[in-house]
Tab-separated table of N, CA and C and ligand atoms in Angstrom:
chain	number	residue	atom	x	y	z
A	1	UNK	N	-37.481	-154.902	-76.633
A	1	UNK	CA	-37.579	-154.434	-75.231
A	1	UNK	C	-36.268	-154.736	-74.504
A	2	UNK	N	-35.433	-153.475	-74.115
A	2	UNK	CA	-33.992	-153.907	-73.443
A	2	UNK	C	-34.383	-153.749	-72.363
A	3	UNK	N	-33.070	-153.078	-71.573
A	3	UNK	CA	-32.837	-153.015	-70.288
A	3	UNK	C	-33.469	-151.922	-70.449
A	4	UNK	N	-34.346	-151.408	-68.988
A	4	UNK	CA	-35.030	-149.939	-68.949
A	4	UNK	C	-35.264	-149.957	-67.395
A	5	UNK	N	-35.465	-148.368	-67.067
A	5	UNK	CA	-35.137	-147.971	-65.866
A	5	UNK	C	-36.775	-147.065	-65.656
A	6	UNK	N	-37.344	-147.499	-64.485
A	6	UNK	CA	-38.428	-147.136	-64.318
A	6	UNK	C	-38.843	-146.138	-62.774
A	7	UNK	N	-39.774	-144.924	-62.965
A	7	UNK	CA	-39.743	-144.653	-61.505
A	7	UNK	C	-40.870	-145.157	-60.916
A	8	UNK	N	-40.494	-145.960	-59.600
A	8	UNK	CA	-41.897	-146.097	-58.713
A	8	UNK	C	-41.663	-144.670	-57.365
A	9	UNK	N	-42.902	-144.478	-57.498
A	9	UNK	CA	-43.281	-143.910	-55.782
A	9	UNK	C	-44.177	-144.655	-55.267
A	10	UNK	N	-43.649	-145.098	-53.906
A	10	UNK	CA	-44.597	-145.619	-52.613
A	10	UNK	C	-44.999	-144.447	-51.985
A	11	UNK	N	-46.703	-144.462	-52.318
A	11	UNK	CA	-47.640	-143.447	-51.977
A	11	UNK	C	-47.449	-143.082	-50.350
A	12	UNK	N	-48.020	-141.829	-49.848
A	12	UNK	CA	-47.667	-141.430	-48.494
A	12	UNK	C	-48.345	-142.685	-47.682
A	13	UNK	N	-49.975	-142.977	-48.572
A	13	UNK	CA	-50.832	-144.004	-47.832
A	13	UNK	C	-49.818	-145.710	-47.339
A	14	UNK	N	-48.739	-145.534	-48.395
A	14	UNK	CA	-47.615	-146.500	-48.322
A	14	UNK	C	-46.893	-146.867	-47.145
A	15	UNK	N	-46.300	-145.439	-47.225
A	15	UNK	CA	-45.445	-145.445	-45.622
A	15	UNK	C	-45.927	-145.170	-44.676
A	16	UNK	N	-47.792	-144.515	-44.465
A	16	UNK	CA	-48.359	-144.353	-43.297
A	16	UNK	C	-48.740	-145.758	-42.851
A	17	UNK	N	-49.100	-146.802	-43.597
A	17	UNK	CA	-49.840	-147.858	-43.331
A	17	UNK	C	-48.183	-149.365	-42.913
A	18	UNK	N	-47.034	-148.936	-43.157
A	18	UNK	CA	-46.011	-149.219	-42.823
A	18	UNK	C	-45.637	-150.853	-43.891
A	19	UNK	N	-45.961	-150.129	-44.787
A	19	UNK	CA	-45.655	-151.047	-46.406
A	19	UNK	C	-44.694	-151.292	-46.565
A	20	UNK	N	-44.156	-149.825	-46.718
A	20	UNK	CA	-42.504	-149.790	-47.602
A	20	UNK	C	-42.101	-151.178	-48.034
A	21	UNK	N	-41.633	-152.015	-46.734
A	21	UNK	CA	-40.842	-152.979	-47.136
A	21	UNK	C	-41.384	-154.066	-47.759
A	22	UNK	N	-42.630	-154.284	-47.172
A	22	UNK	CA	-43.476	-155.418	-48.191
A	22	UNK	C	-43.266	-155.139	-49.795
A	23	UNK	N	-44.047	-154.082	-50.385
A	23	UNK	CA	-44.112	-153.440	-51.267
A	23	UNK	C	-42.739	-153.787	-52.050
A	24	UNK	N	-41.609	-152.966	-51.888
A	24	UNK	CA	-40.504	-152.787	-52.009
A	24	UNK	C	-40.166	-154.232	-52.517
A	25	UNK	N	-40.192	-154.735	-51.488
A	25	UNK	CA	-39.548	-156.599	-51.482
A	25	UNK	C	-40.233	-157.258	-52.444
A	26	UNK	N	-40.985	-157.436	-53.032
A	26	UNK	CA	-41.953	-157.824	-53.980
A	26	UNK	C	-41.290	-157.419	-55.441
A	27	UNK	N	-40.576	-156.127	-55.489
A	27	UNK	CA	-39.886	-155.787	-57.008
A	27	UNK	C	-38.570	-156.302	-56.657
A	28	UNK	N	-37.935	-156.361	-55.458
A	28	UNK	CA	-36.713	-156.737	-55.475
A	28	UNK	C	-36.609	-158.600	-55.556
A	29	UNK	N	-37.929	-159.188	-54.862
A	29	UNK	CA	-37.994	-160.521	-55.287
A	29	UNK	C	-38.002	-160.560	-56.441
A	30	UNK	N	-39.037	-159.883	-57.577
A	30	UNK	CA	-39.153	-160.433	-58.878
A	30	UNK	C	-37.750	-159.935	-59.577
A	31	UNK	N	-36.778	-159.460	-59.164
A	31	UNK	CA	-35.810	-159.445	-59.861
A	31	UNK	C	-35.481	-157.889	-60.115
A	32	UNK	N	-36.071	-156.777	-60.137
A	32	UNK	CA	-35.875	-155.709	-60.399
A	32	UNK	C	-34.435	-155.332	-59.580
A	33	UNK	N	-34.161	-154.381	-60.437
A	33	UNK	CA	-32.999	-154.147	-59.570
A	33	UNK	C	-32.920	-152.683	-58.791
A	34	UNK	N	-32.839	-151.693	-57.472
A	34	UNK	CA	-32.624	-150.680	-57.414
A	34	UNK	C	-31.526	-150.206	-57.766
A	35	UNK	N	-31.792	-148.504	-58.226
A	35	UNK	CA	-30.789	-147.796	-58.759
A	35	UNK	C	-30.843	-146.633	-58.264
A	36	UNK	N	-31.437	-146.096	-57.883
A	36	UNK	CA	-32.225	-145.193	-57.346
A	36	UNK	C	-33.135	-145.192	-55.589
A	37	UNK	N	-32.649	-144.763	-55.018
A	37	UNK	CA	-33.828	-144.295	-53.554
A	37	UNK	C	-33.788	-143.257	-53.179
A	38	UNK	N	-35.059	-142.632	-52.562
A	38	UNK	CA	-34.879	-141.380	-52.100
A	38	UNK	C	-36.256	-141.357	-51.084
A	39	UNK	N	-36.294	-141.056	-50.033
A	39	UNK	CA	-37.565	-140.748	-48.958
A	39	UNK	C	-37.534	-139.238	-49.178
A	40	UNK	N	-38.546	-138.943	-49.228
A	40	UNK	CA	-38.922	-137.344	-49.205
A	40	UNK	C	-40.178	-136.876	-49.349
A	41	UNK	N	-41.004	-135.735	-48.807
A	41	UNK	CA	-41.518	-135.323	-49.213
A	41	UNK	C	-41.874	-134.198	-50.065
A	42	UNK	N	-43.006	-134.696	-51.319
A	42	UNK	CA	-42.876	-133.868	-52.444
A	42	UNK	C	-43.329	-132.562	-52.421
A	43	UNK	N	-43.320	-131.460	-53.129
A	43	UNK	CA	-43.487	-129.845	-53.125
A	43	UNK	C	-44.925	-130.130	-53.738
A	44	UNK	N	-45.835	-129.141	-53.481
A	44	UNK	CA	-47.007	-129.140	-54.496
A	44	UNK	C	-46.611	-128.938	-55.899
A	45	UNK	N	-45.061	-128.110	-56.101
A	45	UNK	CA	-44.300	-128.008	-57.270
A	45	UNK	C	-44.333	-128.953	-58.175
A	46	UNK	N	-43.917	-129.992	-57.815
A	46	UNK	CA	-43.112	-131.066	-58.155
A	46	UNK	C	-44.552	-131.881	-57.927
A	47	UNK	N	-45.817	-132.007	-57.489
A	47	UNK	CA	-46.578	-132.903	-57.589
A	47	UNK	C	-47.316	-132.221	-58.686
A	48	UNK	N	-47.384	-131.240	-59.204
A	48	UNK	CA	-48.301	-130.093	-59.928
A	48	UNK	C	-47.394	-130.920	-61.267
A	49	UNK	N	-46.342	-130.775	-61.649
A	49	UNK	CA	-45.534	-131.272	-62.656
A	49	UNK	C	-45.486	-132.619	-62.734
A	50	UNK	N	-45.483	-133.546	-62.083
A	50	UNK	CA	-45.265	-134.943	-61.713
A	50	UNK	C	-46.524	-135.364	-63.283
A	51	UNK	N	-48.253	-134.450	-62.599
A	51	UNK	CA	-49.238	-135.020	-62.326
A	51	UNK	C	-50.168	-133.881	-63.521
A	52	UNK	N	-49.161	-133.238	-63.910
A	52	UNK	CA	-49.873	-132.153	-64.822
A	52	UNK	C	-51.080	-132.783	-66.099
A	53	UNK	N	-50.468	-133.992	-66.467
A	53	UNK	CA	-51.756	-134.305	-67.968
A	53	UNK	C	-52.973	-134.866	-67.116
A	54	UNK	N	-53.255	-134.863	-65.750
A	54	UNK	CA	-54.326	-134.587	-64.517
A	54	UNK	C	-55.278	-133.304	-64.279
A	55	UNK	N	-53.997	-132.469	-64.800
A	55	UNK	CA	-54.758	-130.872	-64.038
A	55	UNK	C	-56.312	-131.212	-63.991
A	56	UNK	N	-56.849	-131.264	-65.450
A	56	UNK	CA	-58.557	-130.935	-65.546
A	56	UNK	C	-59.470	-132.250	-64.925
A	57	UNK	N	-58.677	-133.211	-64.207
A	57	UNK	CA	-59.235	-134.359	-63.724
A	57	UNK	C	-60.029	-133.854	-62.930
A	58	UNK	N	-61.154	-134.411	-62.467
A	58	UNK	CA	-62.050	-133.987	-61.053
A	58	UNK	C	-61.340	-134.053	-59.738
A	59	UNK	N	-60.733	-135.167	-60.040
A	59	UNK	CA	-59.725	-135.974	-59.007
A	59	UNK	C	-58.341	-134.864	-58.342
A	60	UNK	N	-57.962	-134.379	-59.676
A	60	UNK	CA	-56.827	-133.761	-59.601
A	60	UNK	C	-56.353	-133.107	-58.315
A	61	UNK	N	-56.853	-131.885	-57.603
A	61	UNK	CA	-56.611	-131.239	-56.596
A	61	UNK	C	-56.584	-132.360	-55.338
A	62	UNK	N	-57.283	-133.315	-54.901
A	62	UNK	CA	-57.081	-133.984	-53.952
A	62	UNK	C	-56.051	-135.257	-53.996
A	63	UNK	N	-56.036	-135.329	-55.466
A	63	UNK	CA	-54.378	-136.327	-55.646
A	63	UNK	C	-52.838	-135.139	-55.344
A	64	UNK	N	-53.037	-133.879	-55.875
A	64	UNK	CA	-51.775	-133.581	-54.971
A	64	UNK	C	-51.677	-133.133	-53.483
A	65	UNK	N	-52.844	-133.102	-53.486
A	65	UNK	CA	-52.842	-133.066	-51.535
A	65	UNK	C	-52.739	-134.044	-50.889
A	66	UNK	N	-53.264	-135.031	-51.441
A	66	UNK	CA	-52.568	-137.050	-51.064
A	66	UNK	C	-51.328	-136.811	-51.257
A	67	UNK	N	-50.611	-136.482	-52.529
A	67	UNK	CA	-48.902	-137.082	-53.008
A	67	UNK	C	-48.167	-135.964	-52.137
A	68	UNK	N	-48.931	-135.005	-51.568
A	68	UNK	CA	-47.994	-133.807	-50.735
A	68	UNK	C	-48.073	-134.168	-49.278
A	69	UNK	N	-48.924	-134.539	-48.701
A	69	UNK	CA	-49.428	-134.587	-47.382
A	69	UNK	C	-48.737	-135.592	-46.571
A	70	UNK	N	-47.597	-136.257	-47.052
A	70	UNK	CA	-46.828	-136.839	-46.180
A	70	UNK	C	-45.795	-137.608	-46.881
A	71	UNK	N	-44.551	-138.471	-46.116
A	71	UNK	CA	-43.281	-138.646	-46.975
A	71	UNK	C	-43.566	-139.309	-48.017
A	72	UNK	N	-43.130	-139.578	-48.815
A	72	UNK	CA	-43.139	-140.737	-49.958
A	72	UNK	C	-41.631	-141.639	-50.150
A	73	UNK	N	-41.495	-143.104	-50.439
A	73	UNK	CA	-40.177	-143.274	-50.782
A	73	UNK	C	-40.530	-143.457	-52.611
A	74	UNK	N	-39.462	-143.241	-52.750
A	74	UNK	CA	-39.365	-142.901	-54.543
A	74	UNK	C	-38.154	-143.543	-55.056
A	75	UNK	N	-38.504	-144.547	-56.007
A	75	UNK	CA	-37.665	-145.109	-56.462
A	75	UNK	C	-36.809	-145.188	-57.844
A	76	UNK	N	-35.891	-145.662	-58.298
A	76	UNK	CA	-35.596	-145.978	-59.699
A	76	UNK	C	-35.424	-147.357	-59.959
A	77	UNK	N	-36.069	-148.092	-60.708
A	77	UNK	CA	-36.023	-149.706	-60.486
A	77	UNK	C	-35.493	-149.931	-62.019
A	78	UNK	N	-34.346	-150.964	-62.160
A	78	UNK	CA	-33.815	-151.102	-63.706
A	78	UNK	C	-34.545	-152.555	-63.602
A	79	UNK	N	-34.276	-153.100	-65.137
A	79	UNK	CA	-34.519	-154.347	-65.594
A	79	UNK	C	-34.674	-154.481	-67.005
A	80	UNK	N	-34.946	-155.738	-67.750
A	80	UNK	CA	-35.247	-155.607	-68.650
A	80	UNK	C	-37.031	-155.789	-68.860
A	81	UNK	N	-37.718	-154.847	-69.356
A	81	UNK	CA	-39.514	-154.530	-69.842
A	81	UNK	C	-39.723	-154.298	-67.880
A	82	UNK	N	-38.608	-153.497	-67.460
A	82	UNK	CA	-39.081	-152.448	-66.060
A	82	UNK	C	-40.364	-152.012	-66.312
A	83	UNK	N	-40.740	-151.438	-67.279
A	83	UNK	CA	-41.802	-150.342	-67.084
A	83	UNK	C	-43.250	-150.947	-67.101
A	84	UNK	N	-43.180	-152.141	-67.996
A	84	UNK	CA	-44.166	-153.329	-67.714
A	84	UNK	C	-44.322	-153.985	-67.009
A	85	UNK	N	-43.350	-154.541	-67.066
A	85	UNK	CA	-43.158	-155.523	-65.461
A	85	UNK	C	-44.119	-155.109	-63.908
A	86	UNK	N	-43.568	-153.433	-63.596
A	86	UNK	CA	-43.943	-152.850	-62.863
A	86	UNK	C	-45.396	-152.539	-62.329
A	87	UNK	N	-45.815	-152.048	-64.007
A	87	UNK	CA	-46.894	-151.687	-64.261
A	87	UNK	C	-48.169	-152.826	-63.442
A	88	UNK	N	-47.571	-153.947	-64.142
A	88	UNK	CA	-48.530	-155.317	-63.972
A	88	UNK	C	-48.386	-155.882	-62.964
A	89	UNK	N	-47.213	-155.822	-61.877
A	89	UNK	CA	-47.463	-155.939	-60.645
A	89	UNK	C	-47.982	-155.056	-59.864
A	90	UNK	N	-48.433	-153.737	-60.204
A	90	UNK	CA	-48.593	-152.547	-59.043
A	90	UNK	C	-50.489	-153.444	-59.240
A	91	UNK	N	-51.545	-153.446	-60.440
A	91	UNK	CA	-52.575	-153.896	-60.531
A	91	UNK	C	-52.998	-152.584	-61.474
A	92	UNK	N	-54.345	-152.624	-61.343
A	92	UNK	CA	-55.406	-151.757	-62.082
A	92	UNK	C	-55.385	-150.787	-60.823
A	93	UNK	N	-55.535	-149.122	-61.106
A	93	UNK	CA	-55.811	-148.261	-60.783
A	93	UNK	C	-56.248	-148.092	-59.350
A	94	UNK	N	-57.675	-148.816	-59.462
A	94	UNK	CA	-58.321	-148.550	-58.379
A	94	UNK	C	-58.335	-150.060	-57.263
A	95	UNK	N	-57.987	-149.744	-56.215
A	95	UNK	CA	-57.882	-150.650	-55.631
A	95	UNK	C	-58.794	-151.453	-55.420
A	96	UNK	N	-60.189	-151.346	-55.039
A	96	UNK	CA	-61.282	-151.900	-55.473
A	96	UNK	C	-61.370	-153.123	-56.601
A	97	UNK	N	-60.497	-152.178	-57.925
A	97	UNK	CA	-60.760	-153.142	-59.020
A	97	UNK	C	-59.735	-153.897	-59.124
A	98	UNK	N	-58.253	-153.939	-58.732
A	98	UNK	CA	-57.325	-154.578	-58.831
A	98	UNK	C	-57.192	-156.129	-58.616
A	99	UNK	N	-56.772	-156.398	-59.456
A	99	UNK	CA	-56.453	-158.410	-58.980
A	99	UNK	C	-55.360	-158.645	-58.509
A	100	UNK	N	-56.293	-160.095	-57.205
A	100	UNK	CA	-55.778	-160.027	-56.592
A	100	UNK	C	-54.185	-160.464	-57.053
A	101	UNK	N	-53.118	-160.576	-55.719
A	101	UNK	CA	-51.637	-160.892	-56.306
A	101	UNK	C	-51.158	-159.542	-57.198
A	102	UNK	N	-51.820	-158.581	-57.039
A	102	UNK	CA	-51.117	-157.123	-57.295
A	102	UNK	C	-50.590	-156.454	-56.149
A	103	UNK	N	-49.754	-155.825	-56.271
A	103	UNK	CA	-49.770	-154.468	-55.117
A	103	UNK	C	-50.849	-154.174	-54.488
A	104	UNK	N	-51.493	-153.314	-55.567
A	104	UNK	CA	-53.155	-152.907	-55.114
A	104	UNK	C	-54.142	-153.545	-54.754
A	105	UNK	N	-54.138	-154.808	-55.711
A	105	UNK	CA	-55.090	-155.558	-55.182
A	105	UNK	C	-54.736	-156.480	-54.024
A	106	UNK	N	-53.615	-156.474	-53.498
A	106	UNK	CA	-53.713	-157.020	-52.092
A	106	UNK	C	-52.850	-155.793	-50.971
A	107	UNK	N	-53.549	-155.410	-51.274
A	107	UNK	CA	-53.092	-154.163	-50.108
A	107	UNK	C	-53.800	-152.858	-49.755
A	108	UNK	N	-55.108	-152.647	-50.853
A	108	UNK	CA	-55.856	-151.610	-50.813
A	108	UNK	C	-56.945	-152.036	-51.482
A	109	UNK	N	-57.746	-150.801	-51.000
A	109	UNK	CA	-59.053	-151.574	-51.100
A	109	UNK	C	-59.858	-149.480	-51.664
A	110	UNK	N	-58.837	-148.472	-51.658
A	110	UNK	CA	-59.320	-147.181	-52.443
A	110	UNK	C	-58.789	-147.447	-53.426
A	111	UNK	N	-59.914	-146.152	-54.165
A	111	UNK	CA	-59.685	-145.775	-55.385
A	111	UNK	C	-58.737	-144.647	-55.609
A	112	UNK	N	-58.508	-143.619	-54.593
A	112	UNK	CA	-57.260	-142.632	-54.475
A	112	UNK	C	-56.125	-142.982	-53.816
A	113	UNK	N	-55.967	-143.906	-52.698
A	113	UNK	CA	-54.950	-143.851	-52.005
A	113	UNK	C	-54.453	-145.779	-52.382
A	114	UNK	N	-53.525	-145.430	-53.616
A	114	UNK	CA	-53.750	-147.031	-53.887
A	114	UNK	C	-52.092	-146.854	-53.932
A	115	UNK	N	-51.026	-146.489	-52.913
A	115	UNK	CA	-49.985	-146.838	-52.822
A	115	UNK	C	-49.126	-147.023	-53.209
A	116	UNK	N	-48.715	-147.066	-54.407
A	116	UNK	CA	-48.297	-146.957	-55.438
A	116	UNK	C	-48.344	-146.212	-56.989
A	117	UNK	N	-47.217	-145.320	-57.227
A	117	UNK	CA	-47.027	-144.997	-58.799
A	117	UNK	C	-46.104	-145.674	-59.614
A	118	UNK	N	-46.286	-145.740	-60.598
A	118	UNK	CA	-45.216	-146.054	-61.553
A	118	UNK	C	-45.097	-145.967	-62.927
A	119	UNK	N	-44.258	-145.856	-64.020
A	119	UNK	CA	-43.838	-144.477	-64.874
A	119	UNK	C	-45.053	-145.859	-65.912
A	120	UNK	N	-45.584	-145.151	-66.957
A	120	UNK	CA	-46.605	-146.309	-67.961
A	120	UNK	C	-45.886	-146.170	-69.215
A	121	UNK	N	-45.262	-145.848	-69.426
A	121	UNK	CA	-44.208	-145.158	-70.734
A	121	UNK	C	-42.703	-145.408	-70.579
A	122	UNK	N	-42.172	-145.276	-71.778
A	122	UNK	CA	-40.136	-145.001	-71.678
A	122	UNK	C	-40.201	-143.730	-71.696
A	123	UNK	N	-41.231	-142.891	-72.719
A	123	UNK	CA	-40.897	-141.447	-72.749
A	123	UNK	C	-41.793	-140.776	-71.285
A	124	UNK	N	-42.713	-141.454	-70.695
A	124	UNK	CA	-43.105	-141.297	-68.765
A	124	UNK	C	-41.899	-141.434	-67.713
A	125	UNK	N	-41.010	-142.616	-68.356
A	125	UNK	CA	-40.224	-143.060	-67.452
A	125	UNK	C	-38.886	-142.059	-67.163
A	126	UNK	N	-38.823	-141.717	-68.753
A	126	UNK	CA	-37.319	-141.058	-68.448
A	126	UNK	C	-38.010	-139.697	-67.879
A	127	UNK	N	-39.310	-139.093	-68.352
A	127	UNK	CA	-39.447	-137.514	-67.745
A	127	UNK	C	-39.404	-137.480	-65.970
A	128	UNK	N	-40.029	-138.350	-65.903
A	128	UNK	CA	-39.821	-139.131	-64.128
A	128	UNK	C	-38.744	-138.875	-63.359
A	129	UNK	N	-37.995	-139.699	-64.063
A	129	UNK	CA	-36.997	-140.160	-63.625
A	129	UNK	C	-36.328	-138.329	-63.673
A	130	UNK	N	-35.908	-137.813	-64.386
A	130	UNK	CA	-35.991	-136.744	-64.647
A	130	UNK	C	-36.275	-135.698	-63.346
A	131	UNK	N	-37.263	-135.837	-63.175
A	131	UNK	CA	-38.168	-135.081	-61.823
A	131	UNK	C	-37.311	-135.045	-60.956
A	132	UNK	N	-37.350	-136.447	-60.281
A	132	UNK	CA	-37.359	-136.915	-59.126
A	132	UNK	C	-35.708	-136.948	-58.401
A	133	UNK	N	-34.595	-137.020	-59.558
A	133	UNK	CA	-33.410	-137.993	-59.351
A	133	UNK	C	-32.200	-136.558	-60.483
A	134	UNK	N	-31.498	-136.783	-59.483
A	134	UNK	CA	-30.102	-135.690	-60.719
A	134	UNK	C	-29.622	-136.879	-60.978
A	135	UNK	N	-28.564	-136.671	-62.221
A	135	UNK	CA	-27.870	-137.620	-62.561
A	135	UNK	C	-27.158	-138.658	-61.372
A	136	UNK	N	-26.345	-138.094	-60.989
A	136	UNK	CA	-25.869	-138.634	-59.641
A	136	UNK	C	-26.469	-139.430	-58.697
A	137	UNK	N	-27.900	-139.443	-58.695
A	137	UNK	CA	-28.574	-139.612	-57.744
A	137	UNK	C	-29.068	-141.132	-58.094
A	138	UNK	N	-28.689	-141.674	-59.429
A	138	UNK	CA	-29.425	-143.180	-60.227
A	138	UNK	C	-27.710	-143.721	-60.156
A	139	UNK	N	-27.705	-144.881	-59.592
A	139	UNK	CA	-26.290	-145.663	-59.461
A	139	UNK	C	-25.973	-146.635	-59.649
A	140	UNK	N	-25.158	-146.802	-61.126
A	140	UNK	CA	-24.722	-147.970	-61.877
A	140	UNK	C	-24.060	-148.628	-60.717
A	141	UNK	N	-24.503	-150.005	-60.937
A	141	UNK	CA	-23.836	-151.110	-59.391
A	141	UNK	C	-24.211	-152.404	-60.019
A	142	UNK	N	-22.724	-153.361	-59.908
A	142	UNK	CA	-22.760	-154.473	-60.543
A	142	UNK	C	-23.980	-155.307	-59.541
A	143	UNK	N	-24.495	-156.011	-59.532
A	143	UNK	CA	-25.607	-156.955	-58.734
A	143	UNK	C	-24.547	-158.460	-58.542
A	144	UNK	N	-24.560	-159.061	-57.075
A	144	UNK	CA	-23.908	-160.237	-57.230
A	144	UNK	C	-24.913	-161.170	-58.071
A	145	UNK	N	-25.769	-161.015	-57.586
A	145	UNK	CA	-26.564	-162.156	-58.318
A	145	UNK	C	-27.023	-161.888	-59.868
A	146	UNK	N	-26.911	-160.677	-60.402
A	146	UNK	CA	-27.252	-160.405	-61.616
A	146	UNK	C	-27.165	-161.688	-62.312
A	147	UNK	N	-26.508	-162.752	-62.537
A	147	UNK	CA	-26.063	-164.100	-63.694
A	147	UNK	C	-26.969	-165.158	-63.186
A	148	UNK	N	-27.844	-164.908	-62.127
A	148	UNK	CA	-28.822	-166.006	-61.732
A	148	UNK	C	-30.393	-165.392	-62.038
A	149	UNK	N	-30.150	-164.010	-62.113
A	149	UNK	CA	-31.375	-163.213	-62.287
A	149	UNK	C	-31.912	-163.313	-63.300
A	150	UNK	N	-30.879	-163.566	-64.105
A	150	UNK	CA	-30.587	-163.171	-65.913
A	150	UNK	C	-29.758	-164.475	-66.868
A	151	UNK	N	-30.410	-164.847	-67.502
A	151	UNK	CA	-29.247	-165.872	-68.297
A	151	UNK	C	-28.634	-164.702	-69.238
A	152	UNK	N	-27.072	-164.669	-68.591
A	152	UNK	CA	-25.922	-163.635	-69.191
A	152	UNK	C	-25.184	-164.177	-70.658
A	153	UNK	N	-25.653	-165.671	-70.757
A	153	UNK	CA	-24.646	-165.978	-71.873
A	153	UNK	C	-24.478	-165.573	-73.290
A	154	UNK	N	-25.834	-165.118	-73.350
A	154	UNK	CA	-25.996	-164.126	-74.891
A	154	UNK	C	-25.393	-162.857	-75.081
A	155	UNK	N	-25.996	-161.861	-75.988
A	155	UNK	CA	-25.387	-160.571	-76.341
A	155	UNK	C	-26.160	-160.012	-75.250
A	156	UNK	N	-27.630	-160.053	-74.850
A	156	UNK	CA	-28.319	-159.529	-74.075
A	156	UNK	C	-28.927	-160.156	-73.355
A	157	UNK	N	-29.168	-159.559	-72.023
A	157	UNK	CA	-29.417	-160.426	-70.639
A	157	UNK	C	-30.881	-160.889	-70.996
A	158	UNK	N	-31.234	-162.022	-70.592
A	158	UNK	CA	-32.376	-162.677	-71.077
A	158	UNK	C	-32.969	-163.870	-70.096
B	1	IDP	P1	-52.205	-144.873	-62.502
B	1	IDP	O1	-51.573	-144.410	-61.211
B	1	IDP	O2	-52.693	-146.277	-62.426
B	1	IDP	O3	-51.329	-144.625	-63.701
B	1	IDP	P2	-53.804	-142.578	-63.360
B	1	IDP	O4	-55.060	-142.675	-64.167
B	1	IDP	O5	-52.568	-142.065	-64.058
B	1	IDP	O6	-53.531	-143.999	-62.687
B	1	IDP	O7	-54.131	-141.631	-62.120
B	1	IDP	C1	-53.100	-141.137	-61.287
B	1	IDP	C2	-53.530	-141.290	-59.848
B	1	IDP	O8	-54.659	-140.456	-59.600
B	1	IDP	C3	-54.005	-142.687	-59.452
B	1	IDP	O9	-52.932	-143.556	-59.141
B	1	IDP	C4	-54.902	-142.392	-58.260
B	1	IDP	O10	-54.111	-142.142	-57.088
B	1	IDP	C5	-55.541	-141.086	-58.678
B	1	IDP	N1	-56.837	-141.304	-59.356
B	1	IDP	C6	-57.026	-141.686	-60.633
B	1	IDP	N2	-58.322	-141.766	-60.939
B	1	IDP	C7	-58.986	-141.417	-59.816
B	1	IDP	C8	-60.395	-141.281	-59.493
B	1	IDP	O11	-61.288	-141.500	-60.319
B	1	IDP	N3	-60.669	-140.912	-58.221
B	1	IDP	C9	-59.712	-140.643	-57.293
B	1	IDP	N4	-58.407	-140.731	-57.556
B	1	IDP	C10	-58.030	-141.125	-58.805
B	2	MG	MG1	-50.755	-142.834	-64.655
């Protein structure tokens, strides 16, 4: 497990309920690093594609009218086991079921509007990432603190 680059979106329910920065601050405490930001809101296009192995969900049609219906911030977060890391801080699915000291589980309490996405895969992460971000748009940047984040003295940051 190296270095890997993961996408989160902070759900619209995110920035309506005025998260962002909590949220946010929580991956940048545990060390993640941004590489990537972007506020926007998404196309039904781009939520239709995002969210496609969904289509036949029951759920489906009212999750892209949630992920469309207002801004989202969207991220690219590097690290090393990003995509895990992430995963296991956002919680379980449904907010309801989430434990507590998650994202979800301390911040929501639905099963649709649980504030958070983030990529569950490398081959999720890069199609994501993909989506959301042109090349240009993900930005290699030394970190001052990277050597306190990371014991640097090996071949690989650890
Ligand atoms: P994940 O976001 O934890 O990976 P997925 O199963 O991939 O969960 O579902 C994508 C999103 O669809 C969820 O984050 C949630 O917003 C919504 N969703 C999933 N299952 C349900 C459901 O049973 N009812 C309502 N919304 C759901
Ligand atoms: Mg998923």
């Amino acid at each position: 497990m190296g270095m890997e680059q993961t996408l989160i979106i902070l759900k619209p329910d995110a920035v309506q309920r005025g998260l962002m920065g909590k949220i946010l601050s929580r991956f940048e405490e545990k060390g993640l690093k941004v590489v990537g930001a972007k506020f926007m809101q998404i196309s039904q296009e781009l939520a239709a594609t995002h969210y496609c192995d969904h289509k036949e969900r029951p759920f489906y049609a009212g999750l892209v009218n949630f992920m469309t219906s207002s801004p989202v911030l969207v991220m690219a977060l590097e690290g090393v086991g990003a995509i895990a890391i992430c995963r296991s801080m956002m919680g379980a699915t449904f907010g309801s079921q989430a434990d507590a000291g998650t994202i979800r589980g301390d911040f929501g309490v639905s099963n649709s509007f649980n504030l958070v996405h983030g990529s569950d895969s490398t081959e999720a992460a890069t199609k994501e990432l993909g989506l959301f971000f042109t090349e240009g748009e993900i930005i290699s940047w030394n970190r001052a603190s990277e050597g306190w984040v990371y014991d640097l003295s090996g071949d690989e940051p650890e």
